Amino acid sequence: MNLENLEKILKKEPSYRQKQIQQAVFKQFISEWDEMTNIPNNLKEELKKDCLLEIEGEIFPSADGKTFKALLSFSDGAKIETVLMRNKDNRNSLCVSSQVGCAGGCAFCATGKMGFNRNLTSEEIISQFLFFARYLKKNFGDQEKITNVIFMGMGEPFLNYDQVMTAVQILNKEEFIGLGARNISISTVGIIVGIKKFTEEKEQINLAISLHAPNDELRSKLIPTNKENKIKELLGVVDEYIVKKSRKVMFEYLLIENVNDSARHAKELAGLMKKPLYMVNLIKYNTTGDFRASSENRVNKFKKILKKEGVNVTVRKSFGSDINAGCGQLANKN
Ligand code: SF4
């Protein structure tokens, strides 16, 4: 949807009209302007012409019915994936993409293998939310809403900083979607300049860091951007963020068999992570061809060591690996 055109059209209208339309698009999630019965026909026609509501996408559900991956297509032919995870406790979490492909080149990531095509606009990011908000409403009823958004899909959000932050504001502002800041998270591979800027933002958005290795040698092999964003400096800016925001920071750690999941790695990681507002989230790796997931036994041993060393640690449930919708698997494969 062209938000700029929408704004231009609404500028000519009285403020109550603006509210009616924002309410219909961002709260009632209409998919056609004809669903609005409280606006005049000439305005409806103008909206139909200059502000298309249609979002082109195809949905792939997982076998257990808990995860839905959507492949969205944009006007220039670019395609991206976005993933909805339905939890038992009435939470519907949406993992959004911020770029078409990614220049990051991380060894474990299917998106990285695609290379970089282009940044997404804030509208294209928001269209991922609207697409699934409409889908939930249509298939599961009015009460089913997206409760959490995490920027952890295709692309590195801090390499598309301005568009991502504009999208965050649309998600957060009451007159638009009105999702609580604490229900929005940005996950980065640790782009230091991005984290510094993010620390200065006034919104209290959650920060997650994809760490995946406890030392620079291994991390640079897995995450090439580590060469310019070394662990010591990275944790330094994270600590500044914590001082300023007094918020917890989540460190994601994908467990890859015989790569980063030994007892030695766990102890080395514990040495970095033993801080009150640091949380480690262990994620079972979803196979993308080159690496294998750690066994249940190795995951448990790794977690035990971190716990014993006094680190705050959880293991994340894996979603959607059968539809290539798990962490690191998004690559427009369907
Ligand atoms: S993990 Fe993130 S930064 Fe790395 S290649 Fe994949 S999308 Fe890019």
Tab-separated table of N, CA, C and O and ligand atoms in Angstrom, residues 102 104-106 108-109 112 155-156 189, ligand 1:
chain	number	residue	atom	x	y	z
A	102	CYS	N	20.419	-10.747	1.287
A	102	CYS	CA	21.257	-10.122	2.320
A	102	CYS	C	22.715	-10.188	1.891
A	102	CYS	O	23.155	-11.161	1.282
A	104	GLY	N	25.067	-10.083	4.085
A	104	GLY	CA	25.812	-10.553	5.263
A	104	GLY	C	26.674	-11.785	4.998
A	104	GLY	O	27.747	-11.927	5.562
A	105	GLY	N	26.188	-12.673	4.165
A	105	GLY	CA	26.954	-13.866	3.794
A	105	GLY	C	27.239	-14.833	4.938
A	105	GLY	O	28.247	-15.554	4.902
A	106	CYS	N	26.381	-14.893	5.944
A	106	CYS	CA	26.629	-15.804	7.076
A	106	CYS	C	26.589	-17.258	6.586
A	106	CYS	O	25.713	-17.628	5.793
A	108	PHE	N	25.797	-20.060	7.830
A	108	PHE	CA	24.712	-20.978	8.215
A	108	PHE	C	23.367	-20.546	7.642
A	108	PHE	O	22.346	-21.161	7.906
A	109	CYS	N	23.322	-19.447	6.880
A	109	CYS	CA	22.040	-18.795	6.575
A	109	CYS	C	21.688	-18.901	5.091
A	109	CYS	O	22.473	-18.513	4.224
A	112	GLY	N	21.613	-15.530	3.268
A	112	GLY	CA	22.948	-15.037	2.936
A	112	GLY	C	23.441	-15.602	1.610
A	112	GLY	O	24.156	-14.936	0.854
A	155	GLY	N	17.449	-10.607	5.640
A	155	GLY	CA	18.143	-9.318	5.684
A	155	GLY	C	18.600	-8.913	7.076
A	155	GLY	O	18.168	-9.469	8.085
A	156	GLU	N	19.500	-7.946	7.099
A	156	GLU	CA	20.032	-7.402	8.353
A	156	GLU	C	19.358	-6.044	8.604
A	156	GLU	O	19.612	-5.076	7.862
A	189	VAL	N	22.951	-9.059	13.530
A	189	VAL	CA	24.174	-9.859	13.671
A	189	VAL	C	25.254	-9.067	14.415
A	189	VAL	O	26.354	-9.553	14.598
B	1	SF4	S1	22.010	-14.312	9.336
B	1	SF4	FE1	21.129	-12.292	8.952
B	1	SF4	S2	22.922	-11.045	8.414
B	1	SF4	FE2	23.568	-13.165	8.190
B	1	SF4	S3	23.224	-13.627	6.025
B	1	SF4	FE3	21.381	-14.275	7.161
B	1	SF4	S4	19.980	-12.549	7.028
B	1	SF4	FE4	22.028	-11.797	6.510
